[in-house]
Amino acid sequence: SKSDGTHDQYQTCFSPWLAQGCLSPKTIFQELKKVEAERGADKSTRELFHDLVYRDFLRFMGKKYGNKIFQPGGILNQPPDPGSADKEAFNAWISGQTGCPIVDASMRELNETGFPGNRNRQIAASFLIHDLGVNWTWGAQYFESCLIDYDPCSNWVNWGLIAGVADDHTGDHKLNVAAQSRKLDPNGDYIRQWLPELRHLSDDQIHEPYLPPQKKAGGLSALNF
Ligand SMILES: Cc1cc2nc3c(=O)[nH]c(=O)nc-3n(C[C@H](O)[C@H](O)[C@H](O)COP(=O)(O)OP(=O)(O)OC[C@H]3O[C@@H](n4cnc5c(N)ncnc54)[C@H](O)[C@@H]3O)c2cc1C
């Protein structure tokens, strides 16, 4: 079954092996079926099936739309906003120096290990696109150069979905990064691991150190980039 990860709640760490073709999703499927026959299905086996099906879905998107998944207009071919070419903001994001702790921790983990968790990837991508306003294809290319589980469909379609240029029509793709930070890392342990300069801050302050101590989480409106 899936084991606890250090940042996402559950992580199998299968993706680098799947991406390199060393492990087949069919093998995992058959093993899961055996486990379920012996012990019964549970939340963890069902989640893994779902994740593998989602991976397949992204591969089918790649097969259906071809090179469109790499283009700024994406699958929809009508970019709501191609994003700016702000190299300074992009470089701050790359080096984990934006001032937003959960984003900086996720980017430093990416740079060091090539393997941040799924939620960290979503947070970092949403922040680059929707808070810094940078062209999403720059972020996707940077992830491509760093991820140890890099897979063209999983990377580019996930980025396109967060940028709002893929085929999901769900409307708002911007994450509330401060709220996500509190949910993913309630005690701030993950942030402290990657941002030693913030270790002295309280569990509450560490998520939004730019706010006065008495103020509660309210998004990034008080953040001055
Ligand atoms: C912006 C962004 C870029 C990404 N780029 C990649 C990439 O290049 N390669 C890659 O394999 N995954 C990518 N993902 C998906 C996901 O982050 C990783 O598959 C997951 O973190 C790998 O860890 P794991 O094997 O422990 O996953 P688990 O949570 O244990 O899931 C099991 C398997 O299901 C599949 N899976 C789970 N979630 C997703 C998902 N959201 N999208 C696609 N497949 C999923 C993976 O094959 C994974 O190994 C990306 C996600 C985002 C948001």
CSV table of C-alpha atoms and ligand atoms in Angstrom, one decimal:
chain,number,residue,atom,x,y,z
A,1,SER,CA,0.0,0.0,0.0
A,2,LYS,CA,1.0,3.6,-0.3
A,3,SER,CA,3.3,4.9,2.5
A,4,ASP,CA,3.4,8.3,4.2
A,5,GLY,CA,5.6,10.8,2.3
A,6,THR,CA,7.4,13.7,3.9
A,7,HIS,CA,5.2,16.4,2.3
A,8,ASP,CA,2.2,14.9,0.5
A,9,GLN,CA,0.1,12.8,2.7
A,10,TYR,CA,0.7,9.6,0.6
A,11,GLN,CA,3.4,9.0,-1.9
A,12,THR,CA,4.5,5.8,-3.6
A,13,CYS,CA,7.5,7.4,-5.3
A,14,PHE,CA,6.8,5.3,-8.4
A,15,SER,CA,6.9,8.1,-10.9
A,16,PRO,CA,10.7,8.2,-11.6
A,17,TRP,CA,10.5,4.5,-12.5
A,18,LEU,CA,7.3,4.9,-14.5
A,19,ALA,CA,8.8,7.8,-16.4
A,20,GLN,CA,12.0,5.9,-17.3
A,21,GLY,CA,10.0,2.8,-18.4
A,22,CYS,CA,11.6,0.7,-15.6
A,23,LEU,CA,8.2,0.0,-14.1
A,24,SER,CA,5.0,-0.7,-16.0
A,25,PRO,CA,1.6,0.7,-14.8
A,26,LYS,CA,0.2,-2.7,-15.7
A,27,THR,CA,2.5,-4.4,-13.2
A,28,ILE,CA,1.3,-2.0,-10.5
A,29,PHE,CA,-2.3,-2.6,-11.5
A,30,GLN,CA,-1.9,-6.4,-11.3
A,31,GLU,CA,-0.1,-6.2,-7.9
A,32,LEU,CA,-2.8,-3.9,-6.6
A,33,LYS,CA,-5.5,-6.4,-7.7
A,34,LYS,CA,-3.6,-9.2,-5.8
A,35,VAL,CA,-3.4,-7.0,-2.6
A,36,GLU,CA,-7.1,-6.2,-2.8
A,37,ALA,CA,-8.0,-9.9,-3.3
A,38,GLU,CA,-6.0,-10.8,-0.2
A,39,ARG,CA,-6.8,-7.9,2.1
A,40,GLY,CA,-9.7,-6.0,0.5
A,41,ALA,CA,-9.8,-2.6,-1.2
A,42,ASP,CA,-9.1,0.4,1.0
A,43,LYS,CA,-8.7,4.2,0.5
A,44,SER,CA,-5.0,3.8,-0.3
A,45,THR,CA,-5.5,1.2,-3.1
A,46,ARG,CA,-8.4,3.1,-4.5
A,47,GLU,CA,-6.3,6.3,-4.6
A,48,LEU,CA,-3.5,4.6,-6.4
A,49,PHE,CA,-5.8,3.3,-9.0
A,50,HIS,CA,-7.2,6.7,-9.5
A,51,ASP,CA,-3.8,8.3,-9.8
A,52,LEU,CA,-2.7,5.8,-12.4
A,53,VAL,CA,-5.8,6.4,-14.4
A,54,TYR,CA,-5.2,10.1,-14.2
A,55,ARG,CA,-1.7,9.6,-15.5
A,56,ASP,CA,-3.2,7.6,-18.4
A,57,PHE,CA,-5.7,10.4,-19.0
A,58,LEU,CA,-2.9,13.0,-19.4
A,59,ARG,CA,-1.1,10.6,-21.8
A,60,PHE,CA,-4.3,10.4,-23.9
A,61,MET,CA,-4.5,14.2,-23.8
A,62,GLY,CA,-1.0,14.3,-25.2
A,63,LYS,CA,-1.9,11.8,-27.9
A,64,LYS,CA,-5.0,13.7,-28.9
A,65,TYR,CA,-3.6,17.2,-28.9
A,66,GLY,CA,0.0,16.5,-29.9
A,67,ASN,CA,2.3,19.6,-29.9
A,68,LYS,CA,-0.5,21.9,-28.7
A,69,ILE,CA,0.3,20.8,-25.1
A,70,PHE,CA,3.7,22.6,-25.3
A,71,GLN,CA,2.3,25.9,-26.8
A,72,PRO,CA,1.4,29.0,-24.8
A,73,GLY,CA,-2.2,28.8,-26.1
A,74,GLY,CA,-2.3,25.2,-25.0
A,75,ILE,CA,-5.0,22.7,-26.0
A,76,LEU,CA,-7.7,25.5,-26.1
A,77,ASN,CA,-5.5,27.5,-28.5
A,78,GLN,CA,-6.7,30.7,-26.9
A,79,PRO,CA,-4.4,31.9,-24.1
A,80,PRO,CA,-6.4,34.0,-21.6
A,81,ASP,CA,-3.1,35.7,-20.9
A,82,PRO,CA,0.3,34.6,-22.3
A,83,GLY,CA,2.0,36.0,-19.2
A,84,SER,CA,4.9,38.4,-18.9
A,85,ALA,CA,8.5,37.9,-19.7
A,86,ASP,CA,9.6,39.1,-16.2
A,87,LYS,CA,13.0,37.5,-15.9
A,88,GLU,CA,13.6,39.0,-12.4
A,89,ALA,CA,10.5,37.4,-11.0
A,90,PHE,CA,11.2,34.1,-12.9
A,91,ASN,CA,14.7,34.0,-11.5
A,92,ALA,CA,13.5,34.6,-7.9
A,93,TRP,CA,11.0,31.8,-8.4
A,94,ILE,CA,13.7,29.4,-9.7
A,95,SER,CA,16.0,30.1,-6.9
A,96,GLY,CA,13.4,29.9,-4.1
A,97,GLN,CA,13.7,33.6,-3.3
A,98,THR,CA,10.2,35.0,-3.9
A,99,GLY,CA,9.4,35.7,-0.2
A,100,CYS,CA,6.5,33.3,-0.2
A,101,PRO,CA,7.8,30.4,2.1
A,102,ILE,CA,5.9,27.4,0.8
A,103,VAL,CA,6.8,28.3,-2.8
A,104,ASP,CA,10.4,28.9,-1.9
A,105,ALA,CA,10.6,25.7,0.0
A,106,SER,CA,9.1,23.7,-2.9
A,107,MET,CA,11.4,25.3,-5.4
A,108,ARG,CA,14.5,24.6,-3.2
A,109,GLU,CA,13.3,21.0,-2.9
A,110,LEU,CA,12.9,20.8,-6.7
A,111,ASN,CA,16.4,22.2,-7.2
A,112,GLU,CA,18.0,19.9,-4.6
A,113,THR,CA,16.1,16.6,-5.2
A,114,GLY,CA,14.2,17.0,-8.5
A,115,PHE,CA,11.2,15.4,-6.7
A,116,PRO,CA,8.8,17.7,-4.9
A,117,GLY,CA,5.3,16.3,-4.1
A,118,ASN,CA,2.3,16.9,-6.3
A,119,ARG,CA,0.7,19.6,-4.1
A,120,ASN,CA,4.1,21.4,-4.0
A,121,ARG,CA,4.3,21.4,-7.8
A,122,GLN,CA,0.8,22.7,-8.0
A,123,ILE,CA,1.5,25.5,-5.5
A,124,ALA,CA,4.7,26.6,-7.2
A,125,ALA,CA,3.1,26.5,-10.7
A,126,SER,CA,0.0,28.5,-9.6
A,127,PHE,CA,2.2,31.1,-7.9
A,128,LEU,CA,4.4,31.6,-10.9
A,129,ILE,CA,1.4,31.9,-13.3
A,130,HIS,CA,-1.3,33.6,-11.2
A,131,ASP,CA,0.7,35.6,-8.6
A,132,LEU,CA,3.9,36.5,-10.4
A,133,GLY,CA,2.1,36.6,-13.8
A,134,VAL,CA,5.0,34.9,-15.6
A,135,ASN,CA,4.5,32.9,-18.9
A,136,TRP,CA,3.5,29.4,-17.8
A,137,THR,CA,5.7,27.7,-20.5
A,138,TRP,CA,8.8,29.1,-18.8
A,139,GLY,CA,7.8,27.2,-15.6
A,140,ALA,CA,7.0,24.0,-17.5
A,141,GLN,CA,10.4,24.2,-19.2
A,142,TYR,CA,12.2,24.7,-15.9
A,143,PHE,CA,10.4,21.7,-14.3
A,144,GLU,CA,11.3,19.7,-17.4
A,145,SER,CA,15.0,20.5,-16.8
A,146,CYS,CA,14.9,19.5,-13.1
A,147,LEU,CA,12.3,16.7,-12.5
A,148,ILE,CA,13.7,13.2,-12.0
A,149,ASP,CA,10.3,11.8,-13.0
A,150,TYR,CA,10.0,14.1,-16.0
A,151,ASP,CA,7.3,12.9,-18.4
A,152,PRO,CA,6.1,15.2,-21.3
A,153,CYS,CA,2.4,14.6,-20.8
A,154,SER,CA,2.3,14.6,-17.0
A,155,ASN,CA,4.4,17.8,-16.9
A,156,TRP,CA,3.0,19.9,-19.7
A,157,VAL,CA,-0.7,19.0,-19.3
A,158,ASN,CA,-0.6,19.6,-15.6
A,159,TRP,CA,1.0,23.0,-16.2
A,160,GLY,CA,-1.5,23.7,-19.0
A,161,LEU,CA,-4.4,22.9,-16.6
A,162,ILE,CA,-3.1,25.2,-13.9
A,163,ALA,CA,-2.6,27.9,-16.5
A,164,GLY,CA,-6.2,27.5,-17.7
A,165,VAL,CA,-5.2,26.6,-21.3
A,166,ALA,CA,-6.1,22.9,-21.1
A,167,ASP,CA,-9.5,21.3,-21.7
A,168,ASP,CA,-11.1,21.3,-18.2
A,169,HIS,CA,-13.3,24.4,-18.3
A,170,THR,CA,-13.3,24.6,-14.5
A,171,GLY,CA,-12.9,28.4,-14.3
A,172,ASP,CA,-10.5,29.6,-11.6
A,173,HIS,CA,-7.2,27.8,-11.5
A,174,LYS,CA,-5.5,30.1,-9.0
A,175,LEU,CA,-4.6,28.5,-5.7
A,176,ASN,CA,-4.7,30.4,-2.4
A,177,VAL,CA,-1.1,29.8,-1.7
A,178,ALA,CA,-1.2,30.8,2.0
A,179,ALA,CA,-4.2,28.6,2.7
A,180,GLN,CA,-2.5,25.7,0.9
A,181,SER,CA,0.6,26.2,2.9
A,182,ARG,CA,-1.3,25.9,6.2
A,183,LYS,CA,-3.1,22.8,5.0
A,184,LEU,CA,-0.1,21.0,3.5
A,185,ASP,CA,2.4,21.9,6.3
A,186,PRO,CA,0.4,22.8,9.4
A,187,ASN,CA,3.4,22.9,11.8
A,188,GLY,CA,5.7,24.5,9.3
A,189,ASP,CA,8.2,21.6,9.5
A,190,TYR,CA,8.6,21.3,5.7
A,191,ILE,CA,9.2,25.1,5.4
A,192,ARG,CA,11.8,25.0,8.2
A,193,GLN,CA,13.6,22.0,6.5
A,194,TRP,CA,14.1,24.0,3.3
A,195,LEU,CA,14.2,27.6,4.6
A,196,PRO,CA,16.6,27.5,7.6
A,197,GLU,CA,16.4,31.4,7.8
A,198,LEU,CA,12.8,31.1,8.9
A,199,ARG,CA,13.3,28.4,11.6
A,200,HIS,CA,12.8,30.9,14.4
A,201,LEU,CA,9.3,31.9,13.4
A,202,SER,CA,6.2,30.5,15.1
A,203,ASP,CA,4.1,27.7,13.4
A,204,ASP,CA,1.5,30.4,12.5
A,205,GLN,CA,3.9,33.2,11.3
A,206,ILE,CA,6.0,30.9,9.2
A,207,HIS,CA,3.4,30.7,6.5
A,208,GLU,CA,3.0,34.4,6.0
A,209,PRO,CA,6.0,36.1,7.6
A,210,TYR,CA,5.3,39.3,5.6
A,211,LEU,CA,2.1,39.9,7.7
A,212,PRO,CA,2.1,41.7,11.1
A,213,PRO,CA,1.9,38.9,13.8
A,214,GLN,CA,-1.7,39.7,14.8
A,215,LYS,CA,-3.1,39.3,11.3
A,216,LYS,CA,-4.6,36.0,10.2
A,217,ALA,CA,-4.3,34.2,6.9
A,218,GLY,CA,-6.0,36.2,4.2
A,219,GLY,CA,-4.3,35.3,1.0
A,220,LEU,CA,-1.4,37.1,-0.5
A,221,SER,CA,-2.9,40.6,-0.7
A,222,ALA,CA,-0.4,42.0,1.8
A,223,LEU,CA,2.6,40.6,0.0
A,224,ASN,CA,4.7,43.2,-1.6
A,225,PHE,CA,6.8,41.7,-4.4
B,1,LIG,C1,3.1,21.1,-12.5
B,1,LIG,C2,3.1,19.6,-12.4
B,1,LIG,C3,4.1,18.9,-13.1
B,1,LIG,C4,4.2,17.6,-13.0
B,1,LIG,N1,5.1,16.9,-13.7
B,1,LIG,C5,5.2,15.5,-13.7
B,1,LIG,C6,6.1,14.8,-14.5
B,1,LIG,O1,6.9,15.4,-15.2
B,1,LIG,N2,6.1,13.4,-14.3
B,1,LIG,C7,5.3,12.8,-13.5
B,1,LIG,O2,5.3,11.5,-13.4
B,1,LIG,N3,4.4,13.4,-12.8
B,1,LIG,C8,4.3,14.8,-12.8
B,1,LIG,N4,3.4,15.4,-12.1
B,1,LIG,C9,2.4,14.7,-11.3
B,1,LIG,C10,2.7,14.3,-9.9
B,1,LIG,O3,3.2,15.4,-9.2
B,1,LIG,C11,3.8,13.2,-9.8
B,1,LIG,O4,3.4,12.1,-10.6
B,1,LIG,C12,3.8,12.7,-8.3
B,1,LIG,O5,4.2,13.7,-7.4
B,1,LIG,C13,4.9,11.6,-8.2
B,1,LIG,O6,5.0,11.1,-6.9
B,1,LIG,P1,4.6,9.6,-6.6
B,1,LIG,O7,5.1,8.6,-7.6
B,1,LIG,O8,4.9,9.3,-5.2
B,1,LIG,O9,3.0,9.7,-6.8
B,1,LIG,P2,1.8,9.0,-6.1
B,1,LIG,O10,0.9,10.1,-5.4
B,1,LIG,O11,2.2,7.8,-5.2
B,1,LIG,O12,0.9,8.5,-7.3
B,1,LIG,C14,1.2,7.3,-8.0
B,1,LIG,C15,1.4,7.5,-9.4
B,1,LIG,O13,0.2,8.1,-10.1
B,1,LIG,C16,0.6,9.0,-11.1
B,1,LIG,N5,0.2,10.4,-10.7
B,1,LIG,C17,-0.2,10.8,-9.4
B,1,LIG,N6,-0.6,12.1,-9.5
B,1,LIG,C18,-0.5,12.5,-10.8
B,1,LIG,C19,-0.8,13.7,-11.5
B,1,LIG,N7,-1.3,14.8,-10.9
B,1,LIG,N8,-0.5,13.7,-12.8
B,1,LIG,C20,0.0,12.6,-13.5
B,1,LIG,N9,0.3,11.5,-12.9
B,1,LIG,C21,0.0,11.4,-11.5
B,1,LIG,C22,2.2,9.0,-11.1
B,1,LIG,O14,2.5,8.1,-12.1
B,1,LIG,C23,2.5,8.5,-9.7
B,1,LIG,O15,3.8,7.8,-9.7
B,1,LIG,C24,3.3,16.8,-12.1
B,1,LIG,C25,2.3,17.6,-11.4
B,1,LIG,C26,2.3,18.9,-11.5
B,1,LIG,C27,1.2,19.7,-10.7
